């Protein structure tokens, strides 16, 4: 292999994307400059797939969107100034969505690596948006003189006899990727693909959908045995989608490529949207709560959100794009968007069905032990926060049994909890709740006899609590449901009372 020199790279290329309906395997192909092709594969169970012309066209649109979003895993290796799309064209609305996803989704990556990506990420918009007229961009990729490059020979839409160019969406003045306007309805069956990550949030969604009578398939991407065990515990149909990254990427990392956090929820969302079209499902459901929209406040930098693609802005814009460009009846939403992390914890605590099966620990989630201690490292921000969030709503012996120890009675955990409280530190770069949620939960524990003598709680009451405004420490306001979400109205009416209780 030719040595990889990130500083010598001039362009990142989206070479082509292909799907074999007979095997269910999609190939996403990328390259730097004229270097070797980097091929990622996505495998959707259920092949062979028989698609009519409309579904084939929608699948092509979804595949291209997946190709473009999943490219972030590779682009970050060199972050070159030029982006090229070799085998199809995109319009200005698509380019704007992608630039938003790459810039914000790579926010933590850029901060940790000392990079400024503002103004650097520009996708070539070569197709006109109907509302704008003319070209949506300001140039052609090198060697191309066509506004609409011809698609590759194995495109889904081409085999179905349809135009394979991305359609332009309607635009609103002042908004780079409008929320109005819908594409063609496919008549998809009423069925939800529900993402599961093995933690408390997705399990709350699954049980709420079960309560509402929504047909669902519990879905995950990759080979985690813990997630598989948790999914099987639901007793519902399951779907395990395969994703294999190009092996060259790992070698590039060893040779000094830029590396760091990527918006993996955006990638998984695109994978599941593609799968939903293939499997004839009208809903793609995630479990991101409203706290995900708030990032870490970094002095001298501003807000950096580790979980940006779990936030409302991504959900709103990605979901609207799917309905404009893929299928009007394909609904993408987070069922828990109206809830805070504490509200989700309260819902989870109502049942012990998953106590011995779930884990939110990012360090240990791939391990499947016989005891709860095997699923929780006990020292990472996720372990710290989940323990704290559940404590106000769960009997202490039950919570300690889940984690295998009492994290709040260990003085060595104080720095980790200070970060969650945003006390002399910023919120950790992890999928954890807002600082005000952690402060309210800790204040509640400080008032309870069974918790107030534990080392971390006692220190909080002694050193931090006197500095806080008591009016801002009430848990009740944090449990109020929000109105900003994409949950289908009829479903939300069924679940509002359930989530409020």
Tab-separated table of C-alpha atoms in Angstrom:
chain	number	residue	atom	x	y	z
A	1	UNK	CA	0.000	0.000	0.000
A	2	UNK	CA	1.213	3.486	-0.816
A	3	UNK	CA	2.005	5.382	2.409
A	4	UNK	CA	-0.800	7.708	3.489
A	5	UNK	CA	0.181	11.350	3.901
A	6	UNK	CA	-2.813	13.300	5.145
A	7	UNK	CA	-1.188	16.647	4.374
A	8	UNK	CA	-0.542	15.705	0.745
A	9	UNK	CA	-4.169	14.805	0.018
A	10	UNK	CA	-5.943	17.356	-2.180
A	11	UNK	CA	-9.401	15.839	-2.716
A	12	UNK	CA	-11.869	13.354	-1.275
A	13	UNK	CA	-13.967	11.477	-3.821
A	14	UNK	CA	-17.366	9.834	-3.572
A	15	UNK	CA	-16.604	7.334	-6.321
A	16	UNK	CA	-19.873	5.376	-6.591
A	17	UNK	CA	-22.477	3.417	-4.638
A	18	UNK	CA	-24.010	0.109	-5.671
A	19	UNK	CA	-26.634	-2.283	-4.357
A	20	UNK	CA	-27.194	-5.938	-5.215
A	21	UNK	CA	-30.861	-6.710	-4.518
A	22	UNK	CA	-30.117	-10.433	-4.781
A	23	UNK	CA	-27.688	-10.484	-1.840
A	24	UNK	CA	-28.790	-7.381	0.085
A	25	UNK	CA	-25.263	-5.959	-0.012
A	26	UNK	CA	-24.603	-2.286	-0.680
A	27	UNK	CA	-21.109	-1.094	-1.608
A	28	UNK	CA	-20.077	2.472	-0.778
A	29	UNK	CA	-16.898	3.444	-2.607
A	30	UNK	CA	-14.598	6.365	-1.769
A	31	UNK	CA	-11.048	7.486	-2.575
A	32	UNK	CA	-8.506	10.191	-1.831
A	33	UNK	CA	-7.164	11.829	-4.983
A	34	UNK	CA	-6.302	9.004	-7.403
A	35	UNK	CA	-5.514	6.570	-4.608
A	36	UNK	CA	-6.976	3.110	-3.998
A	37	UNK	CA	-10.707	2.644	-3.672
A	38	UNK	CA	-12.033	2.440	-0.120
A	39	UNK	CA	-15.031	0.104	-0.103
A	40	UNK	CA	-17.495	-0.065	2.777
A	41	UNK	CA	-20.266	-2.668	2.735
A	42	UNK	CA	-23.720	-2.581	4.279
A	43	UNK	CA	-25.633	-5.864	4.438
A	44	UNK	CA	-29.407	-5.757	4.928
A	45	UNK	CA	-30.967	-9.149	5.825
A	46	UNK	CA	-34.029	-10.286	3.887
A	47	UNK	CA	-32.631	-10.627	0.357
A	48	UNK	CA	-33.536	-11.094	-2.371
A	49	UNK	CA	-35.486	-7.836	-2.544
A	50	UNK	CA	-38.185	-7.384	-5.184
A	51	UNK	CA	-38.683	-3.658	-5.768
A	52	UNK	CA	-41.146	-1.998	-8.101
A	53	UNK	CA	-40.078	1.122	-9.993
A	54	UNK	CA	-41.132	3.584	-7.270
A	55	UNK	CA	-39.482	1.641	-4.444
A	56	UNK	CA	-36.347	1.138	-6.550
A	57	UNK	CA	-36.097	4.872	-7.169
A	58	UNK	CA	-36.626	5.613	-3.465
A	59	UNK	CA	-33.991	3.028	-2.555
A	60	UNK	CA	-31.559	4.695	-4.964
A	61	UNK	CA	-32.182	8.055	-3.312
A	62	UNK	CA	-31.706	6.556	0.152
A	63	UNK	CA	-28.554	4.727	-0.955
A	64	UNK	CA	-26.993	7.927	-2.271
A	65	UNK	CA	-27.817	9.756	0.932
A	66	UNK	CA	-26.195	6.908	2.876
A	67	UNK	CA	-23.145	7.053	0.596
A	68	UNK	CA	-22.782	10.775	1.199
A	69	UNK	CA	-23.293	10.706	4.975
A	70	UNK	CA	-21.198	7.577	5.642
A	71	UNK	CA	-18.327	9.240	3.799
A	72	UNK	CA	-17.647	11.301	6.914
A	73	UNK	CA	-15.776	8.298	8.376
A	74	UNK	CA	-13.231	8.568	5.559
A	75	UNK	CA	-13.214	12.298	4.812
A	76	UNK	CA	-12.004	13.030	8.340
A	77	UNK	CA	-8.755	11.116	7.697
A	78	UNK	CA	-7.365	14.062	5.725
A	79	UNK	CA	-10.119	16.761	5.664
A	80	UNK	CA	-9.018	17.945	2.198
A	81	UNK	CA	-10.336	21.230	0.812
A	82	UNK	CA	-11.909	19.642	-2.280
A	83	UNK	CA	-14.860	17.231	-2.297
A	84	UNK	CA	-15.784	15.466	-5.543
A	85	UNK	CA	-18.811	13.338	-6.412
A	86	UNK	CA	-17.895	11.235	-9.431
A	87	UNK	CA	-20.973	9.273	-10.486
A	88	UNK	CA	-24.023	11.423	-9.743
A	89	UNK	CA	-24.936	15.026	-9.010
A	90	UNK	CA	-26.552	16.697	-6.011
A	91	UNK	CA	-28.457	19.941	-5.666
A	92	UNK	CA	-27.933	22.864	-3.321
A	93	UNK	CA	-30.389	21.588	-0.709
A	94	UNK	CA	-28.558	18.267	-0.485
A	95	UNK	CA	-25.185	20.012	-0.325
A	96	UNK	CA	-26.416	22.261	2.494
A	97	UNK	CA	-27.665	19.297	4.535
A	98	UNK	CA	-24.359	17.468	4.105
A	99	UNK	CA	-22.294	20.517	5.022
A	100	UNK	CA	-24.387	20.915	8.167
A	101	UNK	CA	-23.901	17.249	9.102
A	102	UNK	CA	-20.153	17.242	8.436
A	103	UNK	CA	-19.393	20.566	10.123
A	104	UNK	CA	-21.437	19.960	13.267
A	105	UNK	CA	-20.990	16.205	13.405
A	106	UNK	CA	-17.208	16.671	13.297
A	107	UNK	CA	-17.308	19.433	15.911
A	108	UNK	CA	-15.658	17.410	18.672
A	109	UNK	CA	-13.210	15.873	16.182
A	110	UNK	CA	-12.156	19.347	15.042
A	111	UNK	CA	-11.866	20.689	18.592
A	112	UNK	CA	-9.727	17.810	19.829
A	113	UNK	CA	-7.443	17.974	16.775
A	114	UNK	CA	-7.116	21.757	16.783
A	115	UNK	CA	-8.776	22.103	13.363
A	116	UNK	CA	-11.110	24.789	12.059
A	117	UNK	CA	-13.510	23.290	9.526
A	118	UNK	CA	-15.681	26.391	9.082
A	119	UNK	CA	-15.752	27.323	5.416
A	120	UNK	CA	-13.665	24.290	4.474
A	121	UNK	CA	-16.399	21.702	3.868
A	122	UNK	CA	-18.065	22.429	0.529
A	123	UNK	CA	-20.054	19.836	-1.387
A	124	UNK	CA	-20.313	20.490	-5.158
A	125	UNK	CA	-23.943	21.291	-5.925
A	126	UNK	CA	-24.331	20.820	-9.676
A	127	UNK	CA	-28.056	20.205	-10.053
A	128	UNK	CA	-30.584	23.020	-9.980
A	129	UNK	CA	-33.113	23.247	-7.177
A	130	UNK	CA	-36.462	24.029	-8.825
A	131	UNK	CA	-37.117	26.978	-6.551
A	132	UNK	CA	-33.738	28.558	-7.196
A	133	UNK	CA	-33.325	28.142	-10.931
A	134	UNK	CA	-29.936	27.668	-12.506
A	135	UNK	CA	-27.107	25.747	-10.894
A	136	UNK	CA	-27.105	25.236	-7.160
A	137	UNK	CA	-23.311	25.455	-6.957
A	138	UNK	CA	-20.423	27.363	-8.392
A	139	UNK	CA	-18.377	24.829	-10.301
A	140	UNK	CA	-17.907	21.386	-11.788
A	141	UNK	CA	-15.688	18.593	-10.533
A	142	UNK	CA	-12.401	18.352	-12.433
A	143	UNK	CA	-12.876	16.659	-15.783
A	144	UNK	CA	-16.634	17.055	-15.819
A	145	UNK	CA	-18.508	19.318	-18.168
A	146	UNK	CA	-21.970	17.966	-17.448
A	147	UNK	CA	-24.562	19.271	-15.047
A	148	UNK	CA	-25.970	15.751	-14.649
A	149	UNK	CA	-23.188	13.119	-14.700
A	150	UNK	CA	-24.400	9.716	-15.826
A	151	UNK	CA	-24.994	7.203	-13.033
A	152	UNK	CA	-22.909	4.081	-12.639
A	153	UNK	CA	-24.005	0.908	-14.430
A	154	UNK	CA	-25.429	-0.817	-11.380
A	155	UNK	CA	-27.673	1.865	-9.939
A	156	UNK	CA	-31.026	0.692	-8.573
A	157	UNK	CA	-33.018	3.380	-10.326
A	158	UNK	CA	-31.345	2.728	-13.662
A	159	UNK	CA	-32.262	-0.953	-13.506
A	160	UNK	CA	-35.824	0.071	-12.717
A	161	UNK	CA	-35.971	2.316	-15.762
A	162	UNK	CA	-36.227	5.528	-13.735
A	163	UNK	CA	-34.182	8.711	-13.743
A	164	UNK	CA	-31.480	8.264	-11.140
A	165	UNK	CA	-30.669	11.905	-10.426
A	166	UNK	CA	-31.469	13.325	-7.013
A	167	UNK	CA	-34.550	15.478	-7.213
A	168	UNK	CA	-34.344	19.042	-5.992
A	169	UNK	CA	-36.476	19.966	-2.994
A	170	UNK	CA	-38.615	23.067	-2.579
A	171	UNK	CA	-36.774	25.913	-0.908
A	172	UNK	CA	-37.774	28.486	1.654
A	173	UNK	CA	-36.140	31.881	1.667
A	174	UNK	CA	-33.523	32.130	4.373
A	175	UNK	CA	-33.307	28.387	5.088
A	176	UNK	CA	-30.588	26.378	3.343
A	177	UNK	CA	-32.472	23.071	3.451
A	178	UNK	CA	-36.179	23.742	3.806
A	179	UNK	CA	-38.552	21.767	5.940
A	180	UNK	CA	-41.564	22.059	3.666
A	181	UNK	CA	-42.491	19.976	0.645
A	182	UNK	CA	-42.856	16.248	0.226
A	183	UNK	CA	-41.953	13.755	-2.435
A	184	UNK	CA	-43.807	10.694	-3.655
A	185	UNK	CA	-45.651	8.417	-1.252
A	186	UNK	CA	-44.740	4.734	-1.615
A	187	UNK	CA	-47.649	3.268	0.334
A	188	UNK	CA	-45.262	1.765	2.883
A	189	UNK	CA	-46.756	-0.623	5.436
A	190	UNK	CA	-47.226	0.648	8.960
A	191	UNK	CA	-44.189	-0.826	10.660
A	192	UNK	CA	-41.344	0.646	12.693
A	193	UNK	CA	-37.657	-0.188	12.554
A	194	UNK	CA	-36.581	0.795	16.063
A	195	UNK	CA	-32.899	1.360	16.752
A	196	UNK	CA	-31.560	-0.359	19.868
A	197	UNK	CA	-28.202	0.411	21.419
A	198	UNK	CA	-28.450	-1.727	24.525
A	199	UNK	CA	-29.123	1.198	26.872
A	200	UNK	CA	-32.127	2.410	28.823
A	201	UNK	CA	-33.393	4.916	26.222
A	202	UNK	CA	-34.165	2.546	23.357
A	203	UNK	CA	-35.791	0.092	25.766
A	204	UNK	CA	-38.139	2.830	26.986
A	205	UNK	CA	-39.104	3.521	23.350
A	206	UNK	CA	-39.622	-0.153	22.537
A	207	UNK	CA	-41.915	-0.669	25.500
A	208	UNK	CA	-43.854	2.531	24.741
A	209	UNK	CA	-44.415	1.427	21.141
A	210	UNK	CA	-45.474	-1.999	22.368
A	211	UNK	CA	-47.965	-0.303	24.680
A	212	UNK	CA	-49.310	1.739	21.750
A	213	UNK	CA	-49.738	-1.372	19.582
A	214	UNK	CA	-47.172	-0.340	16.958
A	215	UNK	CA	-45.720	-3.237	14.955
A	216	UNK	CA	-41.951	-3.007	15.308
A	217	UNK	CA	-38.677	-4.690	14.502
A	218	UNK	CA	-35.823	-4.113	16.954
A	219	UNK	CA	-32.843	-3.107	14.819
A	220	UNK	CA	-29.108	-2.694	15.383
A	221	UNK	CA	-26.009	-2.283	13.260
A	222	UNK	CA	-22.818	-4.237	13.870
A	223	UNK	CA	-21.909	-7.304	15.878
A	224	UNK	CA	-22.371	-6.392	19.552
A	225	UNK	CA	-23.403	-9.460	21.536
A	226	UNK	CA	-24.696	-7.315	24.389
A	227	UNK	CA	-27.040	-5.451	22.041
A	228	UNK	CA	-28.159	-8.758	20.542
A	229	UNK	CA	-28.966	-10.171	23.990
A	230	UNK	CA	-30.852	-7.013	24.915
A	231	UNK	CA	-32.798	-7.094	21.629
A	232	UNK	CA	-33.709	-10.748	22.113
A	233	UNK	CA	-34.890	-9.968	25.643
A	234	UNK	CA	-37.647	-7.790	24.138
A	235	UNK	CA	-39.260	-10.859	22.561
A	236	UNK	CA	-39.892	-8.863	19.375
A	237	UNK	CA	-38.698	-9.482	15.796
A	238	UNK	CA	-35.073	-8.422	15.374
A	239	UNK	CA	-32.941	-7.137	12.500
A	240	UNK	CA	-29.151	-7.068	12.605
A	241	UNK	CA	-27.704	-4.971	9.762
A	242	UNK	CA	-24.055	-5.548	8.919
A	243	UNK	CA	-21.576	-2.729	8.396
A	244	UNK	CA	-17.978	-3.365	7.341
A	245	UNK	CA	-15.667	-0.357	7.117
A	246	UNK	CA	-12.981	-0.264	4.452
A	247	UNK	CA	-9.957	-1.977	6.074
A	248	UNK	CA	-7.584	0.603	4.593
A	249	UNK	CA	-9.002	3.215	6.973
A	250	UNK	CA	-7.453	1.481	9.972
A	251	UNK	CA	-4.082	1.395	8.229
A	252	UNK	CA	-4.414	5.106	7.422
A	253	UNK	CA	-5.031	5.743	11.121
A	254	UNK	CA	-1.852	3.892	11.998
A	255	UNK	CA	0.005	6.080	9.515
A	256	UNK	CA	-1.114	9.327	11.102
A	257	UNK	CA	-4.507	10.104	9.562
A	258	UNK	CA	-6.679	12.553	11.440
A	259	UNK	CA	-8.920	10.547	13.734
A	260	UNK	CA	-11.638	11.157	16.269
A	261	UNK	CA	-15.350	11.283	16.929
A	262	UNK	CA	-17.811	11.109	14.021
A	263	UNK	CA	-21.617	11.573	13.893
A	264	UNK	CA	-22.353	7.858	14.059
A	265	UNK	CA	-26.070	8.401	14.726
A	266	UNK	CA	-26.325	10.224	11.394
A	267	UNK	CA	-24.720	7.242	9.659
A	268	UNK	CA	-26.930	4.730	11.447
A	269	UNK	CA	-29.983	6.827	10.614
A	270	UNK	CA	-29.101	6.753	6.919
A	271	UNK	CA	-28.490	2.986	7.048
A	272	UNK	CA	-31.854	2.364	8.680
A	273	UNK	CA	-33.691	4.678	6.275
A	274	UNK	CA	-32.247	2.689	3.362
A	275	UNK	CA	-33.257	-0.565	5.073
A	276	UNK	CA	-36.782	0.739	5.716
A	277	UNK	CA	-37.357	1.304	1.991
A	278	UNK	CA	-36.091	-2.194	1.183
A	279	UNK	CA	-38.143	-3.833	3.932
A	280	UNK	CA	-41.336	-1.839	3.309
A	281	UNK	CA	-41.465	-0.060	6.688
A	282	UNK	CA	-42.843	3.446	7.121
A	283	UNK	CA	-41.038	4.438	10.337
A	284	UNK	CA	-37.425	4.713	11.472
A	285	UNK	CA	-37.412	5.322	15.213
A	286	UNK	CA	-34.550	6.479	17.410
A	287	UNK	CA	-34.536	7.253	21.133
A	288	UNK	CA	-32.727	10.559	21.480
A	289	UNK	CA	-34.040	12.766	24.276
A	290	UNK	CA	-34.093	16.572	24.225
A	291	UNK	CA	-30.922	16.777	26.339
A	292	UNK	CA	-28.971	15.564	23.302
A	293	UNK	CA	-29.401	18.980	21.698
A	294	UNK	CA	-27.169	20.638	24.292
A	295	UNK	CA	-23.405	20.380	24.020
A	296	UNK	CA	-20.377	21.137	26.160
A	297	UNK	CA	-19.584	24.799	26.742
A	298	UNK	CA	-15.853	25.169	26.104
A	299	UNK	CA	-14.184	28.348	27.313
A	300	UNK	CA	-12.726	30.215	24.366
A	301	UNK	CA	-14.428	27.908	21.859
A	302	UNK	CA	-18.159	27.919	22.572
A	303	UNK	CA	-20.505	24.962	22.348
A	304	UNK	CA	-19.217	21.619	21.082
A	305	UNK	CA	-21.846	18.895	21.011
A	306	UNK	CA	-20.495	15.339	21.184
A	307	UNK	CA	-23.938	14.016	20.266
A	308	UNK	CA	-24.964	16.596	17.642
A	309	UNK	CA	-26.509	14.003	15.317
A	310	UNK	CA	-28.690	12.870	18.226
A	311	UNK	CA	-29.999	16.418	18.573
A	312	UNK	CA	-33.135	18.100	17.318
A	313	UNK	CA	-31.555	20.027	14.451
A	314	UNK	CA	-30.304	16.860	12.773
A	315	UNK	CA	-33.565	15.005	13.383
A	316	UNK	CA	-35.618	17.858	11.953
A	317	UNK	CA	-33.544	18.377	8.826
A	318	UNK	CA	-32.748	14.731	8.074
A	319	UNK	CA	-36.367	13.669	8.585
A	320	UNK	CA	-37.683	16.438	6.339
A	321	UNK	CA	-35.119	15.563	3.675
A	322	UNK	CA	-36.191	11.911	3.657
A	323	UNK	CA	-39.813	12.904	3.112
A	324	UNK	CA	-38.889	15.242	0.262
A	325	UNK	CA	-36.318	13.127	-1.522
A	326	UNK	CA	-36.981	9.479	-0.609
A	327	UNK	CA	-40.626	8.891	0.346
A	328	UNK	CA	-43.313	11.167	1.717
A	329	UNK	CA	-44.590	8.379	3.954
A	330	UNK	CA	-41.197	7.475	5.452
A	331	UNK	CA	-41.239	8.929	8.962
A	332	UNK	CA	-37.974	9.478	10.838
A	333	UNK	CA	-38.315	10.536	14.455
A	334	UNK	CA	-37.044	10.151	17.973
A	335	UNK	CA	-39.802	8.923	20.245
A	336	UNK	CA	-38.123	10.428	23.316
A	337	UNK	CA	-37.390	13.899	21.919
A	338	UNK	CA	-39.995	15.545	24.206
A	339	UNK	CA	-38.358	14.019	27.315
A	340	UNK	CA	-35.343	15.007	29.377
A	341	UNK	CA	-32.787	12.395	30.439
A	342	UNK	CA	-34.324	12.368	33.906
A	343	UNK	CA	-37.784	11.803	32.440
A	344	UNK	CA	-36.428	8.839	30.474
A	345	UNK	CA	-34.760	7.460	33.606
A	346	UNK	CA	-38.071	7.721	35.449
A	347	UNK	CA	-39.797	5.717	32.714
A	348	UNK	CA	-37.093	3.040	32.691
A	349	UNK	CA	-37.258	2.637	36.465
A	350	UNK	CA	-40.915	1.564	36.281
A	351	UNK	CA	-39.925	-1.962	35.200
A	352	UNK	CA	-37.078	-4.295	36.135
A	353	UNK	CA	-37.471	-6.381	32.951
A	354	UNK	CA	-34.085	-5.286	31.600
A	355	UNK	CA	-32.063	-4.766	34.784
A	356	UNK	CA	-29.773	-7.707	34.075
A	357	UNK	CA	-29.508	-7.047	30.343
A	358	UNK	CA	-29.052	-3.355	29.546
A	359	UNK	CA	-25.887	-1.250	29.559
A	360	UNK	CA	-25.174	2.335	28.572
A	361	UNK	CA	-21.429	2.039	29.226
A	362	UNK	CA	-19.509	2.999	26.108
A	363	UNK	CA	-16.331	1.329	27.355
A	364	UNK	CA	-17.844	-2.014	28.209
A	365	UNK	CA	-20.934	-2.275	26.039
A	366	UNK	CA	-19.292	-4.872	23.796
A	367	UNK	CA	-18.732	-7.214	26.731
A	368	UNK	CA	-21.420	-9.613	27.853
A	369	UNK	CA	-20.774	-10.782	31.385
A	370	UNK	CA	-22.884	-13.025	33.569
A	371	UNK	CA	-23.109	-10.357	36.278
A	372	UNK	CA	-24.064	-6.682	35.947
A	373	UNK	CA	-20.511	-5.641	36.848
A	374	UNK	CA	-19.455	-7.103	33.494
A	375	UNK	CA	-21.577	-4.562	31.635
A	376	UNK	CA	-20.570	-1.423	33.536
A	377	UNK	CA	-16.998	-0.164	33.881
A	378	UNK	CA	-18.091	2.161	36.697
A	379	UNK	CA	-15.599	4.917	35.871
A	380	UNK	CA	-16.752	6.470	32.561
A	381	UNK	CA	-19.094	9.472	32.220
A	382	UNK	CA	-21.933	7.271	30.938
A	383	UNK	CA	-21.758	5.021	34.002
A	384	UNK	CA	-21.592	8.057	36.268
A	385	UNK	CA	-24.580	9.737	34.670
A	386	UNK	CA	-26.878	6.723	34.307
A	387	UNK	CA	-26.306	5.804	37.953
A	388	UNK	CA	-27.091	9.369	39.030
A	389	UNK	CA	-30.117	9.731	36.750
A	390	UNK	CA	-31.715	6.493	37.944
A	391	UNK	CA	-31.010	7.058	41.650
A	392	UNK	CA	-33.947	9.449	42.337
A	393	UNK	CA	-36.426	6.990	40.797
A	394	UNK	CA	-35.152	3.558	41.825
A	395	UNK	CA	-34.684	1.813	45.186
A	396	UNK	CA	-31.036	1.970	46.188
A	397	UNK	CA	-30.506	-1.825	46.520
A	398	UNK	CA	-31.863	-2.367	42.994
A	399	UNK	CA	-29.598	0.278	41.484
A	400	UNK	CA	-26.492	-0.969	43.287
A	401	UNK	CA	-27.293	-4.500	42.135
A	402	UNK	CA	-27.467	-3.338	38.508
A	403	UNK	CA	-24.024	-1.689	38.626
A	404	UNK	CA	-22.404	-4.105	41.064
A	405	UNK	CA	-21.320	-1.231	43.328
A	406	UNK	CA	-22.371	2.162	44.649
A	407	UNK	CA	-20.686	4.752	42.452
A	408	UNK	CA	-21.805	7.598	44.701
A	409	UNK	CA	-19.940	6.217	47.722
A	410	UNK	CA	-16.527	6.211	46.065
A	411	UNK	CA	-14.443	9.391	46.645
A	412	UNK	CA	-12.381	8.657	43.526
A	413	UNK	CA	-15.502	9.322	41.425
A	414	UNK	CA	-15.710	12.973	42.545
A	415	UNK	CA	-13.934	14.482	39.495
A	416	UNK	CA	-16.205	12.583	37.129
A	417	UNK	CA	-19.305	13.833	38.881
A	418	UNK	CA	-17.956	17.394	38.998
A	419	UNK	CA	-17.837	17.350	35.201
A	420	UNK	CA	-21.451	16.171	35.009
A	421	UNK	CA	-22.417	18.967	37.407
A	422	UNK	CA	-20.415	21.445	35.288
A	423	UNK	CA	-18.555	22.392	38.446
A	424	UNK	CA	-15.045	23.652	37.625
A	425	UNK	CA	-15.207	21.594	34.438
A	426	UNK	CA	-17.288	21.309	31.271
A	427	UNK	CA	-19.846	18.647	30.437
A	428	UNK	CA	-18.023	15.480	29.273
A	429	UNK	CA	-17.830	14.602	25.581
A	430	UNK	CA	-20.313	11.805	26.061
A	431	UNK	CA	-24.036	11.191	25.584
A	432	UNK	CA	-25.043	12.423	29.022
A	433	UNK	CA	-27.686	14.812	30.288
A	434	UNK	CA	-27.470	18.525	30.877
A	435	UNK	CA	-25.614	19.903	33.875
A	436	UNK	CA	-28.867	21.181	35.375
A	437	UNK	CA	-30.263	17.633	35.318
A	438	UNK	CA	-27.242	16.274	37.164
A	439	UNK	CA	-27.401	19.090	39.712
A	440	UNK	CA	-31.118	18.531	40.318
A	441	UNK	CA	-30.649	14.762	40.722
A	442	UNK	CA	-27.735	15.204	43.127
A	443	UNK	CA	-29.677	17.764	45.175
A	444	UNK	CA	-32.583	15.339	45.448
A	445	UNK	CA	-30.267	12.607	46.737
A	446	UNK	CA	-28.691	15.010	49.240
A	447	UNK	CA	-32.103	15.345	50.851
A	448	UNK	CA	-32.699	11.592	51.179
A	449	UNK	CA	-31.451	9.642	54.221
A	450	UNK	CA	-30.449	6.582	52.204
A	451	UNK	CA	-28.127	8.610	49.948
A	452	UNK	CA	-26.940	11.694	51.807
A	453	UNK	CA	-24.111	9.986	53.694
A	454	UNK	CA	-22.517	8.551	50.540
A	455	UNK	CA	-19.141	10.157	49.816
A	456	UNK	CA	-19.946	11.946	46.534
A	457	UNK	CA	-23.363	13.141	47.703
A	458	UNK	CA	-22.029	14.302	51.062
A	459	UNK	CA	-19.255	16.281	49.431
A	460	UNK	CA	-21.780	17.838	47.000
A	461	UNK	CA	-23.980	18.944	49.894
A	462	UNK	CA	-21.017	20.398	51.746
A	463	UNK	CA	-19.088	22.175	48.976
A	464	UNK	CA	-21.298	22.686	45.916
A	465	UNK	CA	-24.910	22.905	47.042
A	466	UNK	CA	-24.431	26.176	49.007
A	467	UNK	CA	-23.286	27.851	45.762
A	468	UNK	CA	-26.394	26.877	43.792
A	469	UNK	CA	-29.754	28.573	43.415
A	470	UNK	CA	-32.260	26.348	45.202
A	471	UNK	CA	-34.990	27.436	42.779
A	472	UNK	CA	-33.124	25.733	39.930
A	473	UNK	CA	-32.722	22.375	41.682
A	474	UNK	CA	-36.294	21.117	41.520
A	475	UNK	CA	-36.615	17.937	39.441
A	476	UNK	CA	-40.311	18.432	38.618
A	477	UNK	CA	-39.864	21.101	35.889
A	478	UNK	CA	-37.319	18.855	34.172
A	479	UNK	CA	-39.928	16.127	33.829
A	480	UNK	CA	-42.353	18.294	31.841
A	481	UNK	CA	-42.767	17.149	28.220
A	482	UNK	CA	-41.603	19.384	25.389
A	483	UNK	CA	-43.577	20.203	22.240
A	484	UNK	CA	-40.655	20.099	19.776
A	485	UNK	CA	-40.613	16.695	18.097
A	486	UNK	CA	-41.432	14.714	14.930
A	487	UNK	CA	-43.469	11.945	16.558
A	488	UNK	CA	-46.575	11.293	14.418
A	489	UNK	CA	-49.489	13.177	16.033
A	490	UNK	CA	-51.784	10.174	16.493
A	491	UNK	CA	-49.023	8.170	18.191
A	492	UNK	CA	-48.036	11.075	20.415
A	493	UNK	CA	-51.615	11.499	21.589
A	494	UNK	CA	-51.556	7.859	22.704
A	495	UNK	CA	-48.249	8.209	24.543
A	496	UNK	CA	-48.400	11.696	26.037
A	497	UNK	CA	-50.224	10.599	29.194
A	498	UNK	CA	-47.981	7.532	29.547
A	499	UNK	CA	-44.808	9.626	29.426
A	500	UNK	CA	-46.265	12.238	31.771
A	501	UNK	CA	-47.069	9.743	34.517
